[in-house]
GROMACS .gro file of N, CA and C in nm:
model
  492
    1MET      N    1  -1.026   0.577  -1.678
    1MET     CA    2  -1.035   0.547  -1.537
    1MET      C    3  -1.012   0.675  -1.458
    2ALA      N    4  -1.101   0.703  -1.371
    2ALA     CA    5  -1.091   0.826  -1.295
    2ALA      C    6  -1.031   0.801  -1.158
    3ARG      N    7  -0.951   0.894  -1.117
    3ARG     CA    8  -0.907   0.895  -0.979
    3ARG      C    9  -1.025   0.949  -0.900
    4ALA      N   10  -1.072   0.877  -0.803
    4ALA     CA   11  -1.198   0.912  -0.739
    4ALA      C   12  -1.181   0.987  -0.607
    5SER      N   13  -1.091   0.943  -0.522
    5SER     CA   14  -1.079   0.998  -0.387
    5SER      C   15  -0.933   1.006  -0.348
    6GLN      N   16  -0.907   1.078  -0.239
    6GLN     CA   17  -0.771   1.092  -0.190
    6GLN      C   18  -0.765   1.066  -0.040
    7LEU      N   19  -0.650   1.018   0.003
    7LEU     CA   20  -0.617   1.011   0.145
    7LEU      C   21  -0.560   1.146   0.187
    8LEU      N   22  -0.555   1.170   0.316
    8LEU     CA   23  -0.497   1.294   0.367
    8LEU      C   24  -0.375   1.263   0.454
    9GLY      N   25  -0.272   1.216   0.390
    9GLY     CA   26  -0.148   1.183   0.460
    9GLY      C   27  -0.145   1.039   0.505
   10ILE      N   28  -0.028   1.000   0.554
   10ILE     CA   29  -0.010   0.866   0.608
   10ILE      C   30   0.066   0.879   0.740
   11ASN      N   31   0.007   0.822   0.846
   11ASN     CA   32   0.072   0.820   0.976
   11ASN      C   33   0.165   0.700   0.982
   12ILE      N   34   0.282   0.721   1.039
   12ILE     CA   35   0.381   0.613   1.053
   12ILE      C   36   0.404   0.592   1.202
   13SER      N   37   0.387   0.469   1.250
   13SER     CA   38   0.416   0.435   1.390
   13SER      C   39   0.534   0.340   1.393
   14ASN      N   40   0.634   0.376   1.469
   14ASN     CA   41   0.753   0.294   1.483
   14ASN      C   42   0.746   0.219   1.615
   15ASP      N   43   0.699   0.096   1.611
   15ASP     CA   44   0.692   0.013   1.731
   15ASP      C   45   0.813  -0.080   1.741
   16LEU      N   46   0.918  -0.049   1.666
   16LEU     CA   47   1.043  -0.125   1.672
   16LEU      C   48   1.129  -0.070   1.787
   17ASP      N   49   1.239  -0.138   1.813
   17ASP     CA   50   1.336  -0.091   1.915
   17ASP      C   51   1.447  -0.008   1.851
   18GLU      N   52   1.432   0.024   1.721
   18GLU     CA   53   1.534   0.098   1.647
   18GLU      C   54   1.468   0.213   1.572
   19GLU      N   55   1.547   0.310   1.534
   19GLU     CA   56   1.495   0.424   1.458
   19GLU      C   57   1.471   0.386   1.312
   20ILE      N   58   1.375   0.455   1.250
   20ILE     CA   59   1.351   0.437   1.107
   20ILE      C   60   1.366   0.572   1.037
   21SER      N   61   1.408   0.566   0.911
   21SER     CA   62   1.427   0.688   0.833
   21SER      C   63   1.416   0.652   0.685
   22GLU      N   64   1.435   0.753   0.599
   22GLU     CA   65   1.433   0.733   0.454
   22GLU      C   66   1.311   0.653   0.406
   23ILE      N   67   1.196   0.695   0.451
   23ILE     CA   68   1.071   0.626   0.418
   23ILE      C   69   1.029   0.661   0.275
   24GLN      N   70   0.993   0.558   0.200
   24GLN     CA   71   0.939   0.577   0.065
   24GLN      C   72   0.816   0.488   0.050
   25ILE      N   73   0.704   0.550   0.011
   25ILE     CA   74   0.579   0.477  -0.007
   25ILE      C   75   0.534   0.493  -0.152
   26THR      N   76   0.512   0.379  -0.218
   26THR     CA   77   0.458   0.379  -0.354
   26THR      C   78   0.314   0.334  -0.345
   27SER      N   79   0.225   0.412  -0.407
   27SER     CA   80   0.082   0.386  -0.409
   27SER      C   81   0.039   0.367  -0.554
   28VAL      N   82  -0.026   0.254  -0.584
   28VAL     CA   83  -0.060   0.219  -0.722
   28VAL      C   84  -0.208   0.184  -0.734
   29ILE      N   85  -0.276   0.248  -0.829
   29ILE     CA   86  -0.410   0.206  -0.868
   29ILE      C   87  -0.392   0.114  -0.989
   30SER      N   88  -0.432  -0.011  -0.974
   30SER     CA   89  -0.408  -0.109  -1.080
   30SER      C   90  -0.516  -0.101  -1.187
   31ASN      N   91  -0.494  -0.176  -1.294
   31ASN     CA   92  -0.592  -0.193  -1.401
   31ASN      C   93  -0.693  -0.303  -1.370
   32LYS      N   94  -0.683  -0.362  -1.252
   32LYS     CA   95  -0.766  -0.477  -1.216
   32LYS      C   96  -0.885  -0.432  -1.132
   33TYR      N   97  -1.004  -0.474  -1.170
   33TYR     CA   98  -1.123  -0.441  -1.095
   33TYR      C   99  -1.118  -0.503  -0.955
   34ALA      N  100  -1.174  -0.430  -0.859
   34ALA     CA  101  -1.179  -0.480  -0.722
   34ALA      C  102  -1.298  -0.574  -0.702
   35GLY      N  103  -1.392  -0.574  -0.795
   35GLY     CA  104  -1.506  -0.664  -0.786
   35GLY      C  105  -1.635  -0.595  -0.747
   36ASN      N  106  -1.628  -0.469  -0.706
   36ASN     CA  107  -1.749  -0.400  -0.664
   36ASN      C  108  -1.804  -0.307  -0.772
   37GLU      N  109  -1.758  -0.326  -0.896
   37GLU     CA  110  -1.803  -0.239  -1.005
   37GLU      C  111  -1.940  -0.278  -1.058
   38SER      N  112  -1.991  -0.392  -1.015
   38SER     CA  113  -2.121  -0.440  -1.062
   38SER      C  114  -2.209  -0.472  -0.942
   39PRO      N  115  -2.273  -0.372  -0.883
   39PRO     CA  116  -2.350  -0.395  -0.760
   39PRO      C  117  -2.461  -0.498  -0.774
   40GLY      N  118  -2.511  -0.519  -0.894
   40GLY     CA  119  -2.618  -0.616  -0.914
   40GLY      C  120  -2.574  -0.760  -0.893
   41PHE      N  121  -2.443  -0.787  -0.907
   41PHE     CA  122  -2.394  -0.924  -0.895
   41PHE      C  123  -2.312  -0.947  -0.768
   42GLY      N  124  -2.284  -0.841  -0.692
   42GLY     CA  125  -2.221  -0.853  -0.560
   42GLY      C  126  -2.101  -0.944  -0.556
   43TRP      N  127  -2.104  -1.038  -0.460
   43TRP     CA  128  -1.990  -1.127  -0.436
   43TRP      C  129  -1.959  -1.216  -0.555
   44LEU      N  130  -2.058  -1.246  -0.635
   44LEU     CA  131  -2.034  -1.328  -0.754
   44LEU      C  132  -1.936  -1.258  -0.849
   45ALA      N  133  -1.959  -1.128  -0.872
   45ALA     CA  134  -1.868  -1.051  -0.959
   45ALA      C  135  -1.729  -1.042  -0.897
   46THR      N  136  -1.723  -1.022  -0.765
   46THR     CA  137  -1.594  -1.014  -0.698
   46THR      C  138  -1.517  -1.145  -0.713
   47GLY      N  139  -1.584  -1.256  -0.686
   47GLY     CA  140  -1.520  -1.387  -0.700
   47GLY      C  141  -1.473  -1.414  -0.842
   48TRP      N  142  -1.556  -1.377  -0.938
   48TRP     CA  143  -1.520  -1.395  -1.079
   48TRP      C  144  -1.396  -1.314  -1.113
   49ASN      N  145  -1.390  -1.187  -1.073
   49ASN     CA  146  -1.276  -1.102  -1.103
   49ASN      C  147  -1.147  -1.155  -1.042
   50TYR      N  148  -1.152  -1.197  -0.917
   50TYR     CA  149  -1.031  -1.245  -0.851
   50TYR      C  150  -0.987  -1.381  -0.907
   51ALA      N  151  -1.080  -1.461  -0.952
   51ALA     CA  152  -1.047  -1.594  -1.005
   51ALA      C  153  -0.995  -1.589  -1.149
   52THR      N  154  -1.035  -1.489  -1.225
   52THR     CA  155  -1.002  -1.489  -1.367
   52THR      C  156  -0.899  -1.384  -1.410
   53ASP      N  157  -0.879  -1.279  -1.331
   53ASP     CA  158  -0.784  -1.174  -1.369
   53ASP      C  159  -0.651  -1.203  -1.301
   54LEU      N  160  -0.564  -1.273  -1.372
   54LEU     CA  161  -0.437  -1.318  -1.314
   54LEU      C  162  -0.319  -1.230  -1.353
   55ARG      N  163  -0.346  -1.112  -1.408
   55ARG     CA  164  -0.237  -1.021  -1.443
   55ARG      C  165  -0.159  -0.983  -1.317
   56TYR      N  166  -0.027  -0.977  -1.330
   56TYR     CA  167   0.060  -0.942  -1.219
   56TYR      C  168   0.078  -0.790  -1.215
   57VAL      N  169   0.055  -0.731  -1.100
   57VAL     CA  170   0.076  -0.588  -1.081
   57VAL      C  171   0.210  -0.570  -1.012
   58ASP      N  172   0.293  -0.480  -1.066
   58ASP     CA  173   0.426  -0.456  -1.009
   58ASP      C  174   0.440  -0.309  -0.975
   59THR      N  175   0.450  -0.278  -0.846
   59THR     CA  176   0.461  -0.140  -0.799
   59THR      C  177   0.597  -0.079  -0.826
   60THR      N  178   0.696  -0.164  -0.857
   60THR     CA  179   0.834  -0.114  -0.873
   60THR      C  180   0.869  -0.078  -1.017
   61VAL      N  181   0.782  -0.115  -1.113
   61VAL     CA  182   0.807  -0.088  -1.254
   61VAL      C  183   0.754   0.051  -1.287
   62SER      N  184   0.836   0.131  -1.357
   62SER     CA  185   0.794   0.268  -1.388
   62SER      C  186   0.707   0.278  -1.513
   63ASP      N  187   0.696   0.172  -1.589
   63ASP     CA  188   0.612   0.170  -1.709
   63ASP      C  189   0.475   0.114  -1.673
   64GLU      N  190   0.370   0.194  -1.692
   64GLU     CA  191   0.237   0.151  -1.649
   64GLU      C  192   0.185   0.028  -1.721
   65SER      N  193   0.219   0.008  -1.847
   65SER     CA  194   0.170  -0.111  -1.918
   65SER      C  195   0.241  -0.237  -1.867
   66LEU      N  196   0.369  -0.227  -1.835
   66LEU     CA  197   0.442  -0.342  -1.780
   66LEU      C  198   0.400  -0.371  -1.636
   67GLY      N  199   0.366  -0.265  -1.562
   67GLY     CA  200   0.328  -0.281  -1.423
   67GLY      C  201   0.181  -0.312  -1.402
   68ASN      N  202   0.101  -0.302  -1.509
   68ASN     CA  203  -0.044  -0.325  -1.501
   68ASN      C  204  -0.115  -0.231  -1.405
   69TRP      N  205  -0.078  -0.105  -1.414
   69TRP     CA  206  -0.142  -0.002  -1.334
   69TRP      C  207  -0.165   0.122  -1.420
   70PHE      N  208  -0.256   0.210  -1.375
   70PHE     CA  209  -0.276   0.334  -1.450
   70PHE      C  210  -0.239   0.457  -1.369
   71SER      N  211  -0.213   0.442  -1.241
   71SER     CA  212  -0.168   0.554  -1.159
   71SER      C  213  -0.067   0.505  -1.057
   72ARG      N  214   0.046   0.574  -1.051
   72ARG     CA  215   0.153   0.537  -0.957
   72ARG      C  216   0.208   0.665  -0.897
   73GLU      N  217   0.207   0.674  -0.765
   73GLU     CA  218   0.259   0.790  -0.694
   73GLU      C  219   0.363   0.742  -0.592
   74ILE      N  220   0.470   0.820  -0.579
   74ILE     CA  221   0.575   0.786  -0.483
   74ILE      C  222   0.590   0.903  -0.387
   75PHE      N  223   0.584   0.871  -0.257
   75PHE     CA  224   0.595   0.972  -0.152
   75PHE      C  225   0.713   0.939  -0.062
   76THR      N  226   0.783   1.041  -0.017
   76THR     CA  227   0.898   1.018   0.070
   76THR      C  228   0.882   1.094   0.201
   77GLY      N  229   0.938   1.036   0.303
   77GLY     CA  230   0.943   1.099   0.435
   77GLY      C  231   1.089   1.119   0.472
   78THR      N  232   1.125   1.241   0.499
   78THR     CA  233   1.266   1.270   0.526
   78THR      C  234   1.300   1.264   0.674
   79GLN      N  235   1.199   1.263   0.760
   79GLN     CA  236   1.226   1.266   0.903
   79GLN      C  237   1.271   1.130   0.955
   80MET      N  238   1.343   1.132   1.067
   80MET     CA  239   1.377   1.010   1.138
   80MET      C  240   1.271   0.992   1.247
   81ILE      N  241   1.224   0.870   1.262
   81ILE     CA  242   1.126   0.841   1.366
   81ILE      C  243   1.192   0.747   1.465
   82LYS      N  244   1.209   0.795   1.585
   82LYS     CA  245   1.275   0.716   1.690
   82LYS      C  246   1.187   0.601   1.734
   83ALA      N  247   1.251   0.501   1.797
   83ALA     CA  248   1.180   0.384   1.849
   83ALA      C  249   1.066   0.430   1.939
   84GLY      N  250   0.947   0.373   1.917
   84GLY     CA  251   0.832   0.403   1.999
   84GLY      C  252   0.761   0.533   1.966
   85GLU      N  253   0.806   0.604   1.863
   85GLU     CA  254   0.745   0.732   1.828
   85GLU      C  255   0.666   0.722   1.698
   86ARG      N  256   0.599   0.833   1.666
   86ARG     CA  257   0.516   0.838   1.547
   86ARG      C  258   0.557   0.955   1.459
   87GLY      N  259   0.526   0.943   1.331
   87GLY     CA  260   0.551   1.050   1.235
   87GLY      C  261   0.435   1.058   1.138
   88HIS      N  262   0.443   1.152   1.047
   88HIS     CA  263   0.337   1.172   0.949
   88HIS      C  264   0.399   1.213   0.816
   89ILE      N  265   0.355   1.152   0.709
   89ILE     CA  266   0.401   1.191   0.575
   89ILE      C  267   0.288   1.271   0.511
   90GLU      N  268   0.319   1.395   0.478
   90GLU     CA  269   0.222   1.482   0.411
   90GLU      C  270   0.212   1.438   0.265
   91CYS      N  271   0.099   1.382   0.228
   91CYS     CA  272   0.075   1.336   0.092
   91CYS      C  273  -0.074   1.319   0.074
   92GLN      N  274  -0.117   1.308  -0.048
   92GLN     CA  275  -0.258   1.285  -0.077
   92GLN      C  276  -0.273   1.180  -0.187
   93PRO      N  277  -0.245   1.055  -0.154
   93PRO     CA  278  -0.257   0.950  -0.255
   93PRO      C  279  -0.400   0.939  -0.309
   94TRP      N  280  -0.410   0.923  -0.440
   94TRP     CA  281  -0.538   0.901  -0.506
   94TRP      C  282  -0.574   0.753  -0.498
   95PHE      N  283  -0.703   0.726  -0.503
   95PHE     CA  284  -0.750   0.588  -0.516
   95PHE      C  285  -0.888   0.587  -0.579
   96ASN      N  286  -0.927   0.469  -0.625
   96ASN     CA  287  -1.060   0.448  -0.682
   96ASN      C  288  -1.105   0.312  -0.633
   97GLU      N  289  -1.212   0.309  -0.556
   97GLU     CA  290  -1.253   0.183  -0.495
   97GLU      C  291  -1.294   0.076  -0.596
   98LYS      N  292  -1.314   0.113  -0.722
   98LYS     CA  293  -1.349   0.014  -0.824
   98LYS      C  294  -1.228  -0.068  -0.870
   99TYR      N  295  -1.107  -0.023  -0.834
   99TYR     CA  296  -0.984  -0.090  -0.879
   99TYR      C  297  -0.899  -0.131  -0.760
  100ARG      N  298  -0.830  -0.243  -0.775
  100ARG     CA  299  -0.742  -0.292  -0.668
  100ARG      C  300  -0.626  -0.197  -0.647
  101HIS      N  301  -0.586  -0.183  -0.521
  101HIS     CA  302  -0.479  -0.090  -0.484
  101HIS      C  303  -0.360  -0.169  -0.430
  102TYR      N  304  -0.241  -0.129  -0.476
  102TYR     CA  305  -0.118  -0.198  -0.437
  102TYR      C  306  -0.019  -0.098  -0.379
  103TRP      N  307   0.071  -0.149  -0.295
  103TRP     CA  308   0.164  -0.064  -0.222
  103TRP      C  309   0.306  -0.121  -0.223
  104MET      N  310   0.404  -0.032  -0.209
  104MET     CA  311   0.540  -0.070  -0.174
  104MET      C  312   0.583   0.025  -0.063
  105PHE      N  313   0.643  -0.027   0.039
  105PHE     CA  314   0.693   0.053   0.151
  105PHE      C  315   0.840   0.018   0.169
  106LYS      N  316   0.924   0.120   0.170
  106LYS     CA  317   1.068   0.103   0.193
  106LYS      C  318   1.112   0.199   0.302
  107CYS      N  319   1.213   0.158   0.378
  107CYS     CA  320   1.269   0.247   0.479
  107CYS      C  321   1.406   0.195   0.523
  108SER      N  322   1.474   0.276   0.600
  108SER     CA  323   1.597   0.233   0.666
  108SER      C  324   1.564   0.209   0.812
  109ILE      N  325   1.613   0.099   0.863
  109ILE     CA  326   1.599   0.067   1.005
  109ILE      C  327   1.741   0.059   1.062
  110SER      N  328   1.775   0.160   1.140
  110SER     CA  329   1.912   0.172   1.195
  110SER      C  330   2.016   0.158   1.085
  111GLY      N  331   1.991   0.223   0.971
  111GLY     CA  332   2.087   0.227   0.861
  111GLY      C  333   2.079   0.111   0.763
  112LYS      N  334   1.998   0.010   0.792
  112LYS     CA  335   1.980  -0.103   0.700
  112LYS      C  336   1.851  -0.083   0.621
  113ARG      N  337   1.857  -0.109   0.489
  113ARG     CA  338   1.742  -0.088   0.400
  113ARG      C  339   1.646  -0.207   0.407
  114PHE      N  340   1.517  -0.176   0.424
  114PHE     CA  341   1.412  -0.277   0.427
  114PHE      C  342   1.301  -0.238   0.331
  115LYS      N  343   1.228  -0.339   0.282
  115LYS     CA  344   1.113  -0.317   0.195
  115LYS      C  345   1.015  -0.432   0.215
  116ILE      N  346   0.892  -0.411   0.166
  116ILE     CA  347   0.794  -0.520   0.167
  116ILE      C  348   0.850  -0.635   0.084
  117ASN      N  349   0.825  -0.758   0.125
  117ASN     CA  350   0.887  -0.875   0.062
  117ASN      C  351   0.831  -0.911  -0.075
  118LYS      N  352   0.740  -0.831  -0.129
  118LYS     CA  353   0.691  -0.855  -0.265
  118LYS      C  354   0.655  -0.721  -0.327
  119SER      N  355   0.654  -0.718  -0.460
  119SER     CA  356   0.631  -0.592  -0.531
  119SER      C  357   0.484  -0.570  -0.564
  120ASN      N  358   0.396  -0.656  -0.513
  120ASN     CA  359   0.253  -0.641  -0.538
  120ASN      C  360   0.172  -0.660  -0.410
  121ALA      N  361   0.205  -0.583  -0.308
  121ALA     CA  362   0.134  -0.590  -0.180
  121ALA      C  363  -0.001  -0.521  -0.195
  122GLN      N  364  -0.107  -0.599  -0.192
  122GLN     CA  365  -0.241  -0.547  -0.217
  122GLN      C  366  -0.312  -0.512  -0.087
  123CYS      N  367  -0.357  -0.389  -0.078
  123CYS     CA  368  -0.443  -0.344   0.031
  123CYS      C  369  -0.539  -0.243  -0.030
  124ASN      N  370  -0.658  -0.289  -0.063
  124ASN     CA  371  -0.754  -0.204  -0.133
  124ASN      C  372  -0.804  -0.090  -0.046
  125LEU      N  373  -0.843   0.016  -0.112
  125LEU     CA  374  -0.902   0.132  -0.046
  125LEU      C  375  -1.047   0.145  -0.092
  126TRP      N  376  -1.134   0.186  -0.001
  126TRP     CA  377  -1.275   0.203  -0.030
  126TRP      C  378  -1.313   0.347  -0.002
  127ASP      N  379  -1.430   0.387  -0.048
  127ASP     CA  380  -1.472   0.526  -0.029
  127ASP      C  381  -1.472   0.569   0.117
  128VAL      N  382  -1.492   0.476   0.209
  128VAL     CA  383  -1.490   0.508   0.351
  128VAL      C  384  -1.350   0.557   0.395
  129ASP      N  385  -1.247   0.531   0.315
  129ASP     CA  386  -1.111   0.575   0.346
  129ASP      C  387  -1.083   0.718   0.300
  130ALA      N  388  -1.171   0.775   0.217
  130ALA     CA  389  -1.149   0.909   0.162
  130ALA      C  390  -1.132   1.012   0.274
  131SER      N  391  -1.038   1.103   0.253
  131SER     CA  392  -1.009   1.212   0.347
  131SER      C  393  -0.965   1.164   0.483
  132SER      N  394  -0.908   1.044   0.491
  132SER     CA  395  -0.854   0.993   0.617
  132SER      C  396  -0.704   0.976   0.604
  133ALA      N  397  -0.639   0.958   0.714
  133ALA     CA  398  -0.494   0.932   0.716
  133ALA      C  399  -0.472   0.793   0.777
  134PRO      N  400  -0.449   0.692   0.693
  134PRO     CA  401  -0.425   0.558   0.747
  134PRO      C  402  -0.295   0.554   0.826
  135SER      N  403  -0.281   0.450   0.906
  135SER     CA  404  -0.159   0.430   0.984
  135SER      C  405  -0.083   0.311   0.930
  136PHE      N  406   0.046   0.330   0.911
  136PHE     CA  407   0.137   0.223   0.876
  136PHE      C  408   0.224   0.199   0.999
  137VAL      N  409   0.217   0.079   1.055
  137VAL     CA  410   0.285   0.047   1.180
  137VAL      C  411   0.394  -0.056   1.154
  138LEU      N  412   0.515  -0.024   1.195
  138LEU     CA  413   0.627  -0.119   1.186
  138LEU      C  414   0.647  -0.181   1.324
  139HIS      N  415   0.652  -0.315   1.329
  139HIS     CA  416   0.672  -0.383   1.457
  139HIS      C  417   0.739  -0.518   1.432
  140ASN      N  418   0.792  -0.576   1.539
  140ASN     CA  419   0.857  -0.707   1.531
  140ASN      C  420   0.755  -0.816   1.564
  141VAL      N  421   0.765  -0.926   1.492
  141VAL     CA  422   0.687  -1.045   1.523
  141VAL      C  423   0.783  -1.163   1.523
  142GLU      N  424   0.753  -1.262   1.603
  142GLU     CA  425   0.836  -1.384   1.607
  142GLU      C  426   0.984  -1.351   1.617
  143GLY      N  427   1.018  -1.266   1.711
  143GLY     CA  428   1.158  -1.232   1.733
  143GLY      C  429   1.202  -1.114   1.650
  144SER      N  430   1.278  -1.140   1.543
  144SER     CA  431   1.338  -1.030   1.467
  144SER      C  432   1.270  -1.001   1.333
  145THR      N  433   1.161  -1.070   1.302
  145THR     CA  434   1.090  -1.043   1.177
  145THR      C  435   1.019  -0.909   1.186
  146VAL      N  436   1.042  -0.823   1.087
  146VAL     CA  437   0.977  -0.692   1.084
  146VAL      C  438   0.851  -0.703   1.000
  147ARG      N  439   0.741  -0.653   1.056
  147ARG     CA  440   0.613  -0.656   0.987
  147ARG      C  441   0.561  -0.513   0.973
  148LEU      N  442   0.501  -0.484   0.858
  148LEU     CA  443   0.430  -0.358   0.835
  148LEU      C  444   0.281  -0.388   0.836
  149THR      N  445   0.209  -0.325   0.926
  149THR     CA  446   0.063  -0.338   0.931
  149THR      C  447   0.003  -0.207   0.879
  150MET      N  448  -0.084  -0.218   0.781
  150MET     CA  449  -0.155  -0.103   0.726
  150MET      C  450  -0.295  -0.101   0.786
  151ILE      N  451  -0.329   0.009   0.851
  151ILE     CA  452  -0.458   0.023   0.917
  151ILE      C  453  -0.538   0.131   0.846
  152MET      N  454  -0.643   0.089   0.779
  152MET     CA  455  -0.732   0.179   0.705
  152MET      C  456  -0.869   0.180   0.773
  153ASN      N  457  -0.951   0.278   0.743
  153ASN     CA  458  -1.089   0.275   0.793
  153ASN      C  459  -1.162   0.150   0.744
  154SER      N  460  -1.130   0.106   0.622
  154SER     CA  461  -1.199  -0.007   0.560
  154SER      C  462  -1.145  -0.143   0.604
  155GLY      N  463  -1.032  -0.146   0.672
  155GLY     CA  464  -0.975  -0.273   0.716
  155GLY      C  465  -0.824  -0.268   0.724
  156ASN      N  466  -0.765  -0.377   0.765
  156ASN     CA  467  -0.621  -0.385   0.787
  156ASN      C  468  -0.558  -0.493   0.700
  157ASP      N  469  -0.428  -0.478   0.680
  157ASP     CA  470  -0.351  -0.581   0.612
  157ASP      C  471  -0.208  -0.573   0.665
  158TYR      N  472  -0.132  -0.679   0.651
  158TYR     CA  473   0.006  -0.675   0.698
  158TYR      C  474   0.097  -0.747   0.600
  159PHE      N  475   0.224  -0.704   0.601
  159PHE     CA  476   0.324  -0.757   0.509
  159PHE      C  477   0.457  -0.771   0.581
  160THR      N  478   0.532  -0.873   0.546
  160THR     CA  479   0.665  -0.894   0.600
  160THR      C  480   0.764  -0.803   0.529
  161MET      N  481   0.856  -0.746   0.605
  161MET     CA  482   0.961  -0.661   0.551
  161MET      C  483   1.089  -0.744   0.543
  162VAL      N  484   1.169  -0.721   0.437
  162VAL     CA  485   1.296  -0.791   0.421
  162VAL      C  486   1.406  -0.690   0.395
  163GLU      N  487   1.525  -0.727   0.437
  163GLU     CA  488   1.642  -0.641   0.411
  163GLU      C  489   1.683  -0.659   0.265
  164TYR      N  490   1.727  -0.549   0.205
  164TYR     CA  491   1.772  -0.557   0.066
  164TYR      C  492   1.892  -0.469   0.045
   0.00000   0.00000   0.00000
């Protein structure tokens, strides 16, 4: 499996009322096909792959066979980002649009540790994302629930953050 393309950093937007720090982003290329590896069968191949490949991908496991991934990169941001401000993590995560992409995002919010509420947060990357810097936005929804929204050229996804 080849690493095909790279991102050019990750922008972090803090739309919370509190500062964030100690950012850690895990980027995983899984062993699971994204469904676009067979252009002749289009959506049929995609549906088949998602319906039949039930292997669990775990971004937190350091062993690739146990985690069902073949590439795992961890990036850290040492800066503090004040409420309402933005930051940038210098990194170049690899991806391959033929394989599903999974993420883990951790940070401190006013000294309390938060992370995505599951270890297999899937947000695929496509070739249109190559050489771009996606935005990860932290914001409150429904009162005090913290949500992370990932904004890529290819589309968006969001995940609930939990204290740990």
